[in-house]
Tab-separated table of C-alpha atoms in Angstrom:
chain	number	residue	atom	x	y	z
A	852	UNK	CA	0.000	0.000	0.000
A	853	UNK	CA	1.296	3.486	-0.781
A	854	UNK	CA	2.547	5.518	2.156
A	855	UNK	CA	2.278	9.209	2.860
A	856	UNK	CA	5.741	10.804	3.057
A	857	UNK	CA	4.458	13.925	4.827
A	858	UNK	CA	4.730	13.769	8.608
A	859	UNK	CA	4.256	16.163	11.481
A	860	UNK	CA	2.109	18.581	9.515
A	861	UNK	CA	-1.674	18.320	9.739
A	862	UNK	CA	-2.381	21.214	7.358
A	863	UNK	CA	0.180	20.284	4.673
A	864	UNK	CA	-0.944	18.553	1.494
A	865	UNK	CA	-0.345	14.809	1.494
A	866	UNK	CA	1.978	13.266	-1.044
A	867	UNK	CA	1.877	9.587	-1.878
A	868	UNK	CA	4.580	7.517	-3.529
A	869	UNK	CA	4.970	3.801	-4.068
A	870	UNK	CA	6.021	1.648	-1.119
A	871	UNK	CA	9.257	0.714	-2.881
A	872	UNK	CA	10.381	4.351	-2.954
A	873	UNK	CA	10.375	4.395	0.849
A	874	UNK	CA	12.940	1.607	1.160
A	875	UNK	CA	16.094	3.563	0.326
A	876	UNK	CA	16.826	1.896	-2.988
A	877	UNK	CA	19.810	2.794	-5.171
A	878	UNK	CA	19.865	6.496	-6.041
A	879	UNK	CA	18.041	6.631	-9.347
A	880	UNK	CA	15.090	8.985	-9.773
A	881	UNK	CA	13.021	8.089	-12.850
A	882	UNK	CA	11.168	11.400	-12.502
A	883	UNK	CA	14.336	13.195	-13.670
A	884	UNK	CA	16.256	10.413	-15.435
A	885	UNK	CA	13.907	7.957	-17.223
A	886	UNK	CA	14.992	4.414	-17.897
A	887	UNK	CA	15.897	3.633	-21.501
A	888	UNK	CA	15.850	0.306	-23.258
A	889	UNK	CA	13.391	-2.518	-23.738
A	890	UNK	CA	11.252	-4.060	-20.958
A	891	UNK	CA	10.745	-7.782	-20.441
A	892	UNK	CA	7.007	-7.474	-19.844
A	893	UNK	CA	4.381	-4.767	-20.361
A	894	UNK	CA	1.521	-3.807	-18.075
A	895	UNK	CA	-1.433	-3.544	-20.443
A	896	UNK	CA	-4.916	-2.174	-19.756
A	897	UNK	CA	-7.090	-3.769	-22.433
A	898	UNK	CA	-10.788	-4.316	-23.154
A	899	UNK	CA	-11.325	-8.014	-22.432
A	900	UNK	CA	-14.295	-10.023	-23.704
A	901	UNK	CA	-15.797	-11.913	-20.752
A	902	UNK	CA	-18.675	-13.466	-22.697
A	903	UNK	CA	-20.245	-13.215	-26.147
A	904	UNK	CA	-23.104	-14.660	-28.152
A	905	UNK	CA	-23.950	-14.276	-31.817
A	906	UNK	CA	-26.991	-14.755	-34.038
A	907	UNK	CA	-27.589	-14.703	-37.802
A	908	UNK	CA	-30.505	-12.773	-39.309
A	909	UNK	CA	-31.578	-12.307	-42.910
A	910	UNK	CA	-34.082	-10.210	-44.875
A	911	UNK	CA	-34.645	-8.651	-48.308
A	912	UNK	CA	-34.406	-4.860	-48.674
A	913	UNK	CA	-35.550	-2.477	-51.415
A	914	UNK	CA	-32.786	-0.442	-53.069
A	915	UNK	CA	-32.508	2.424	-55.536
A	916	UNK	CA	-29.638	1.593	-57.898
A	917	UNK	CA	-27.775	4.412	-59.671
A	918	UNK	CA	-28.844	5.342	-63.191
A	919	UNK	CA	-25.526	4.115	-64.598
A	920	UNK	CA	-25.707	0.885	-66.546
A	921	UNK	CA	-23.461	-2.103	-66.103
A	922	UNK	CA	-23.981	-2.785	-62.394
A	923	UNK	CA	-22.192	-6.050	-61.726
A	924	UNK	CA	-21.863	-6.308	-57.947
A	925	UNK	CA	-22.726	-4.589	-54.705
A	926	UNK	CA	-21.295	-4.436	-51.190
A	927	UNK	CA	-22.680	-3.255	-47.858
A	928	UNK	CA	-21.197	-1.611	-44.775
A	929	UNK	CA	-23.077	-1.055	-41.518
A	930	UNK	CA	-22.849	2.529	-40.300
A	931	UNK	CA	-25.079	2.318	-37.246
A	932	UNK	CA	-27.638	0.216	-35.396
A	933	UNK	CA	-30.325	1.964	-33.353
A	934	UNK	CA	-32.417	0.241	-30.701
A	935	UNK	CA	-35.833	1.574	-31.684
A	936	UNK	CA	-38.997	1.024	-29.695
A	937	UNK	CA	-42.544	0.326	-30.789
A	938	UNK	CA	-45.729	0.723	-28.816
A	939	UNK	CA	-45.350	-2.784	-27.414
A	940	UNK	CA	-41.679	-3.803	-27.536
A	941	UNK	CA	-38.135	-2.527	-27.224
A	942	UNK	CA	-34.656	-3.939	-26.666
A	943	UNK	CA	-34.141	-4.593	-22.954
A	944	UNK	CA	-31.363	-5.725	-20.610
A	945	UNK	CA	-32.427	-7.277	-17.317
A	946	UNK	CA	-30.509	-8.979	-14.528
A	947	UNK	CA	-31.645	-12.585	-14.078
A	948	UNK	CA	-33.287	-13.197	-10.708
A	949	UNK	CA	-31.205	-15.452	-8.477
A	950	UNK	CA	-28.261	-15.305	-10.930
A	951	UNK	CA	-26.743	-11.845	-10.346
A	952	UNK	CA	-23.758	-12.352	-12.681
A	953	UNK	CA	-25.899	-12.934	-15.771
A	954	UNK	CA	-28.239	-10.711	-17.785
A	955	UNK	CA	-31.053	-11.509	-20.209
A	956	UNK	CA	-30.772	-9.388	-23.367
A	957	UNK	CA	-33.940	-9.178	-25.478
A	958	UNK	CA	-33.238	-7.817	-28.963
A	959	UNK	CA	-36.051	-6.413	-31.092
A	960	UNK	CA	-36.638	-3.567	-33.579
A	961	UNK	CA	-33.005	-3.168	-34.636
A	962	UNK	CA	-32.839	-0.242	-37.058
A	963	UNK	CA	-29.777	-0.962	-39.211
A	964	UNK	CA	-28.253	1.798	-41.376
A	965	UNK	CA	-26.314	0.498	-44.381
A	966	UNK	CA	-24.063	2.185	-46.891
A	967	UNK	CA	-24.518	0.322	-50.165
A	968	UNK	CA	-21.890	0.668	-52.932
A	969	UNK	CA	-22.505	-0.450	-56.512
A	970	UNK	CA	-19.678	-1.608	-58.831
A	971	UNK	CA	-19.255	-2.452	-62.490
A	972	UNK	CA	-17.518	-5.572	-63.780
A	973	UNK	CA	-14.098	-3.857	-63.473
A	974	UNK	CA	-14.622	-3.033	-59.768
A	975	UNK	CA	-15.174	0.691	-60.352
A	976	UNK	CA	-17.641	2.396	-58.040
A	977	UNK	CA	-20.825	3.526	-59.790
A	978	UNK	CA	-22.441	5.152	-56.772
A	979	UNK	CA	-23.467	4.697	-53.162
A	980	UNK	CA	-26.750	4.686	-51.314
A	981	UNK	CA	-27.529	4.958	-47.606
A	982	UNK	CA	-30.595	3.069	-46.462
A	983	UNK	CA	-32.127	1.886	-43.198
A	984	UNK	CA	-33.896	-1.415	-42.608
A	985	UNK	CA	-35.464	-2.944	-39.511
A	986	UNK	CA	-34.388	-6.397	-38.364
A	987	UNK	CA	-36.395	-8.289	-35.721
A	988	UNK	CA	-39.616	-6.263	-36.278
A	989	UNK	CA	-41.835	-6.667	-33.244
A	990	UNK	CA	-45.307	-5.909	-34.624
A	991	UNK	CA	-47.256	-4.377	-37.476
A	992	UNK	CA	-46.661	-0.841	-36.194
A	993	UNK	CA	-42.968	-1.149	-37.121
A	994	UNK	CA	-41.688	-0.276	-40.572
A	995	UNK	CA	-40.373	-3.500	-42.126
A	996	UNK	CA	-42.890	-5.836	-40.519
A	997	UNK	CA	-43.516	-7.331	-43.966
A	998	UNK	CA	-40.011	-8.880	-43.715
A	999	UNK	CA	-40.937	-10.829	-40.560
A	1000	UNK	CA	-39.975	-14.500	-40.749
A	1001	UNK	CA	-40.052	-16.849	-37.772
A	1002	UNK	CA	-36.916	-18.645	-38.924
A	1003	UNK	CA	-34.689	-15.965	-40.490
A	1004	UNK	CA	-35.993	-12.673	-39.075
A	1005	UNK	CA	-38.242	-13.270	-36.033
A	1006	UNK	CA	-39.878	-10.609	-33.900
A	1007	UNK	CA	-37.294	-10.903	-31.102
A	1008	UNK	CA	-34.482	-13.035	-29.717
A	1009	UNK	CA	-33.203	-13.552	-26.176
A	1010	UNK	CA	-29.526	-13.886	-25.251
A	1011	UNK	CA	-28.157	-14.818	-21.829
A	1012	UNK	CA	-24.873	-12.971	-21.184
A	1013	UNK	CA	-22.338	-13.425	-18.370
A	1014	UNK	CA	-21.533	-9.880	-17.147
A	1015	UNK	CA	-19.943	-10.140	-13.679
A	1016	UNK	CA	-19.027	-6.433	-13.375
A	1017	UNK	CA	-22.421	-5.116	-14.430
A	1018	UNK	CA	-23.587	-3.189	-17.487
A	1019	UNK	CA	-23.492	0.405	-18.702
A	1020	UNK	CA	-26.496	2.558	-17.887
A	1021	UNK	CA	-28.142	5.650	-19.322
A	1022	UNK	CA	-27.913	8.213	-16.522
A	1023	UNK	CA	-30.424	10.475	-18.310
A	1024	UNK	CA	-33.066	7.749	-18.387
A	1025	UNK	CA	-33.332	6.544	-14.798
A	1026	UNK	CA	-30.094	4.490	-15.067
A	1027	UNK	CA	-31.633	2.157	-17.633
A	1028	UNK	CA	-29.203	-0.607	-18.767
A	1029	UNK	CA	-28.001	-0.073	-22.344
A	1030	UNK	CA	-26.104	-1.813	-25.137
A	1031	UNK	CA	-23.445	0.211	-26.954
A	1032	UNK	CA	-23.174	-0.404	-30.699
A	1033	UNK	CA	-19.598	-0.267	-32.054
A	1034	UNK	CA	-19.717	0.848	-35.677
A	1035	UNK	CA	-18.053	3.060	-38.262
A	1036	UNK	CA	-19.442	6.527	-37.632
A	1037	UNK	CA	-17.659	9.184	-35.595
A	1038	UNK	CA	-20.288	8.774	-32.866
A	1039	UNK	CA	-20.070	5.019	-32.283
A	1040	UNK	CA	-16.587	3.747	-33.160
A	1041	UNK	CA	-15.380	3.383	-29.550
A	1042	UNK	CA	-15.503	0.319	-27.309
A	1043	UNK	CA	-17.241	0.763	-23.945
A	1044	UNK	CA	-17.338	-1.155	-20.689
A	1045	UNK	CA	-20.443	-3.275	-20.283
A	1046	UNK	CA	-22.511	-4.701	-23.148
A	1047	UNK	CA	-21.360	-3.976	-26.704
A	1048	UNK	CA	-22.822	-4.973	-30.061
A	1049	UNK	CA	-20.891	-5.564	-33.288
A	1050	UNK	CA	-22.566	-6.499	-36.586
A	1051	UNK	CA	-21.190	-7.871	-39.876
A	1052	UNK	CA	-23.255	-7.813	-43.103
A	1053	UNK	CA	-23.099	-10.086	-46.144
A	1054	UNK	CA	-24.810	-9.580	-49.514
A	1055	UNK	CA	-26.531	-12.862	-50.348
A	1056	UNK	CA	-28.396	-11.819	-53.485
A	1057	UNK	CA	-29.032	-8.803	-55.747
A	1058	UNK	CA	-32.059	-8.663	-58.030
A	1059	UNK	CA	-32.012	-5.620	-60.307
A	1060	UNK	CA	-35.290	-6.661	-61.938
A	1061	UNK	CA	-37.095	-5.972	-58.658
A	1062	UNK	CA	-34.486	-3.554	-57.202
A	1063	UNK	CA	-33.909	-5.618	-54.075
A	1064	UNK	CA	-30.957	-7.089	-52.244
A	1065	UNK	CA	-30.883	-9.797	-49.605
A	1066	UNK	CA	-28.543	-9.038	-46.698
A	1067	UNK	CA	-27.512	-11.541	-44.065
A	1068	UNK	CA	-26.551	-10.004	-40.738
A	1069	UNK	CA	-24.353	-11.513	-38.034
A	1070	UNK	CA	-24.929	-9.780	-34.689
A	1071	UNK	CA	-22.560	-10.230	-31.742
A	1072	UNK	CA	-23.377	-9.135	-28.190
A	1073	UNK	CA	-20.320	-9.043	-25.935
A	1074	UNK	CA	-19.702	-8.220	-22.285
A	1075	UNK	CA	-16.438	-6.259	-22.200
A	1076	UNK	CA	-14.446	-4.829	-19.294
A	1077	UNK	CA	-11.052	-3.141	-19.105
A	1078	UNK	CA	-8.619	-5.457	-17.309
A	1079	UNK	CA	-4.909	-5.157	-16.526
A	1080	UNK	CA	-2.480	-7.855	-17.653
A	1081	UNK	CA	1.246	-8.514	-17.909
A	1082	UNK	CA	2.270	-9.566	-21.404
A	1083	UNK	CA	5.697	-10.564	-22.793
A	1084	UNK	CA	7.506	-7.835	-24.703
A	1085	UNK	CA	8.937	-9.021	-28.022
A	1086	UNK	CA	10.412	-5.751	-29.248
A	1087	UNK	CA	9.080	-2.493	-30.601
A	1088	UNK	CA	7.226	-2.428	-33.888
A	1089	UNK	CA	9.177	-0.706	-36.650
A	1090	UNK	CA	7.093	1.849	-38.540
A	1091	UNK	CA	7.763	1.885	-42.298
A	1092	UNK	CA	8.935	5.284	-43.465
A	1093	UNK	CA	8.057	6.995	-46.727
A	1094	UNK	CA	11.142	8.323	-48.521
A	1095	UNK	CA	11.938	10.989	-51.112
A	1096	UNK	CA	14.777	11.141	-53.597
A	1097	UNK	CA	17.445	13.524	-52.174
A	1098	UNK	CA	18.624	16.399	-54.372
A	1099	UNK	CA	21.130	18.162	-52.138
A	1100	UNK	CA	23.574	16.739	-49.617
A	1101	UNK	CA	22.581	18.810	-46.607
A	1102	UNK	CA	22.077	18.121	-42.919
A	1103	UNK	CA	18.316	18.567	-43.248
A	1104	UNK	CA	18.190	16.293	-46.297
A	1105	UNK	CA	20.205	13.653	-44.437
A	1106	UNK	CA	17.693	13.844	-41.589
A	1107	UNK	CA	14.614	13.765	-43.840
A	1108	UNK	CA	15.957	10.717	-45.680
A	1109	UNK	CA	17.220	9.050	-42.511
A	1110	UNK	CA	15.473	6.820	-40.007
A	1111	UNK	CA	12.368	7.868	-38.123
A	1112	UNK	CA	12.846	9.209	-34.601
A	1113	UNK	CA	11.697	6.809	-31.896
A	1114	UNK	CA	12.238	7.502	-28.202
A	1115	UNK	CA	13.459	4.480	-26.267
A	1116	UNK	CA	12.077	5.427	-22.851
A	1117	UNK	CA	10.261	2.356	-21.615
A	1118	UNK	CA	7.197	1.894	-19.367
A	1119	UNK	CA	7.842	0.700	-15.842
A	1120	UNK	CA	7.496	-2.984	-15.102
A	1121	UNK	CA	5.294	-2.460	-12.078
A	1122	UNK	CA	5.043	-6.090	-11.075
A	1123	UNK	CA	7.515	-8.972	-11.063
A	1124	UNK	CA	10.155	-9.559	-12.239
A	1125	UNK	CA	11.863	-6.142	-11.920
A	1126	UNK	CA	9.636	-4.052	-9.585
A	1127	UNK	CA	11.004	-0.855	-11.113
A	1128	UNK	CA	8.661	1.272	-9.035
A	1129	UNK	CA	11.448	1.107	-6.422
A	1130	UNK	CA	13.497	3.456	-8.606
A	1131	UNK	CA	11.245	6.444	-7.946
A	1132	UNK	CA	13.650	7.779	-5.323
A	1133	UNK	CA	15.089	11.301	-5.393
A	1134	UNK	CA	18.901	11.413	-5.334
A	1135	UNK	CA	20.619	12.663	-2.184
A	1136	UNK	CA	22.963	15.054	-3.992
A	1137	UNK	CA	23.081	17.079	-7.164
A	1138	UNK	CA	25.627	19.241	-8.972
A	1139	UNK	CA	25.826	22.827	-10.083
A	1140	UNK	CA	24.954	23.289	-13.739
A	1141	UNK	CA	28.098	25.368	-14.409
A	1142	UNK	CA	30.822	23.624	-12.405
A	1143	UNK	CA	29.206	20.212	-12.029
A	1144	UNK	CA	30.594	20.083	-8.518
A	1145	UNK	CA	28.595	18.657	-5.647
A	1146	UNK	CA	26.373	21.184	-3.898
A	1147	UNK	CA	23.942	21.043	-1.073
A	1148	UNK	CA	20.876	18.925	-1.860
A	1149	UNK	CA	17.721	20.834	-2.758
A	1150	UNK	CA	14.103	20.018	-3.328
A	1151	UNK	CA	14.553	19.873	-7.125
A	1152	UNK	CA	16.899	17.908	-9.313
A	1153	UNK	CA	17.926	19.399	-12.674
A	1154	UNK	CA	16.871	17.231	-15.584
A	1155	UNK	CA	19.440	15.379	-17.673
A	1156	UNK	CA	19.221	15.844	-21.453
A	1157	UNK	CA	18.013	12.740	-23.244
A	1158	UNK	CA	21.063	12.781	-25.517
A	1159	UNK	CA	24.103	14.915	-26.233
A	1160	UNK	CA	26.164	15.317	-29.380
A	1161	UNK	CA	29.995	15.570	-29.281
A	1162	UNK	CA	31.632	18.690	-30.646
A	1163	UNK	CA	34.291	18.644	-33.357
A	1164	UNK	CA	37.696	20.272	-33.050
A	1165	UNK	CA	36.355	23.515	-34.529
A	1166	UNK	CA	33.573	23.663	-31.955
A	1167	UNK	CA	30.871	22.689	-34.442
A	1168	UNK	CA	28.462	19.892	-33.756
A	1169	UNK	CA	29.957	16.824	-35.383
A	1170	UNK	CA	26.815	14.718	-35.001
A	1171	UNK	CA	24.101	14.661	-37.611
A	1172	UNK	CA	21.647	12.942	-35.294
A	1173	UNK	CA	18.665	14.848	-33.929
């Protein structure tokens, strides 16, 4: 447990540091002199899937093809899914009585927004269309009820999901449990804690004589929580660099055509095997910036430059590195 290093002062602000910093470890303060190199393991905070279930749905949708002739194929991308409500039914999330770690998710009236792109035989885009279709229509008051099919597009489905840390809620609607759809618009392309939905479409048929397409839809519901893990470190990823043809042999041109800059300061390995949190310990002495001779310790430690370049005999910088 972290300890407070302020003592004998009731009105002073409290400062907390890691327990290892209190144990008088070797004088190395990472706050002024960060560790460089590669770690053995990384502490990673990642969205982890605790449970997931998927279903397949299918229906036929009316389209408006572009006026251009020669349409050969079509593809679909899902932009958004809205959880619409009718007079009698809506998508709900409810904790199962007597089984507090599981929730019953009832899906109905999913309003799916597609972006449809039409192509010719050479794969050139002829135009796009945005359309919305309802999957799992609950009753006749819902647009798209004519596509109801008990086998391929029923009125509703129920999914039992293991969600031990709970679900997200809508604080503006009496803390009602919600499902977050993760899609491709600027409003919904982020993963959230709790229940998330992801959908994948597939064009099964296109009939230009009736201007319809049949789209199969795979819907995943996942319970996701951010969890912390230690993972092995196998080296930094090397980013490929775009290059230009140099015209002049100059320092700037050498830099522009050289390797990409990449700082080598590494994250702390907070757990075993190295316990580097112990290194957060201010040094007992420092040196004057001009003479570099030991002086009395102070409350601040001057920072050390990340790198220095040697000077040539004429006093000019002989290094071309940044």
